[in-house]
Steps between C-alpha positions, in 0.01 A plus 500: 500500500290809526340737258686636198653845534255643245204388712652645817569834327148519357342409835713756686424772249128433510504485880650850517270634228187358663602637840554848357190500279274383783650768727433762231139389466454496879646849519274648232186317612568584863522871430190481277295314763615746765376784281848649476707585196838322514809719522665554161794271580269218610295541184809512276671199659179294503414577137858427389496162676163411349626607155799266534269214601286565192806536276657163585203308364610264220282681243648840584870524594541158663624313192742776388638520856532123506704509175714789627582312819576183300757694295664596829510140617195508728240247392144555623301203390171603660291810445166535676202596290355839584179359647686260728733775617198723571336227709817443703538876557134531604526213749820645642337845522235349727783417739546872553162505676641265765826694516311827539269350762803386699659846473168663592465271806851586618446875449160483675646312796787748544305825478214661685414720205268439207652228290532577130270336249605142416506573125724805555737300719520222237582762236766669710655173613506360145657819365767504773573132435532559123747782552708285732486215249594710198796684652777241524734720706323416824469132598133416547413866443659577837447865574321593179189291567494610862557865413217490247269354765604771746420774249150364437422402858626834633205669329273304738708448816788750501866427425590335832211257509535431127866408549408261779223344291731456198762334720237273656378401154860430390560287810178303450584450133854384580380260769239365257769432240714317753 
């Protein structure tokens, strides 16, 4: 029994795309709501991810990609319409509010200093997560995601405290996944 391979591949691909696109939106909106311009790399990565999400719509590049994959022996029977994909990305992007609130709560509980703006922390956390997700050399973004967080948090707390906060966030995230 079970689902056909084509359905599993399509679902897995869309799961990854939705996760990345919602992270990109959370990153850009977070910086905008915080009144900060995103760093160039965050802007470039986010816009590239959003462009890919727009491009895979059936009416744009989705059908040609589906035919190309079929010629290579990979059948994708299901393509989401652009509107449906947008709704799924938007709903998933709302999840970043909860993720950011959890990160903000942990940072606030571990420091005596002014806690950064929630929107800024969502943006930074989403950007760090996207980098860790996109670079396949490090399992789970290990090191890259944490290093990115340290760089951003160090501007508020100093390098030592930022390192401790990034490690605490990694630990909480790992325990949550278990």
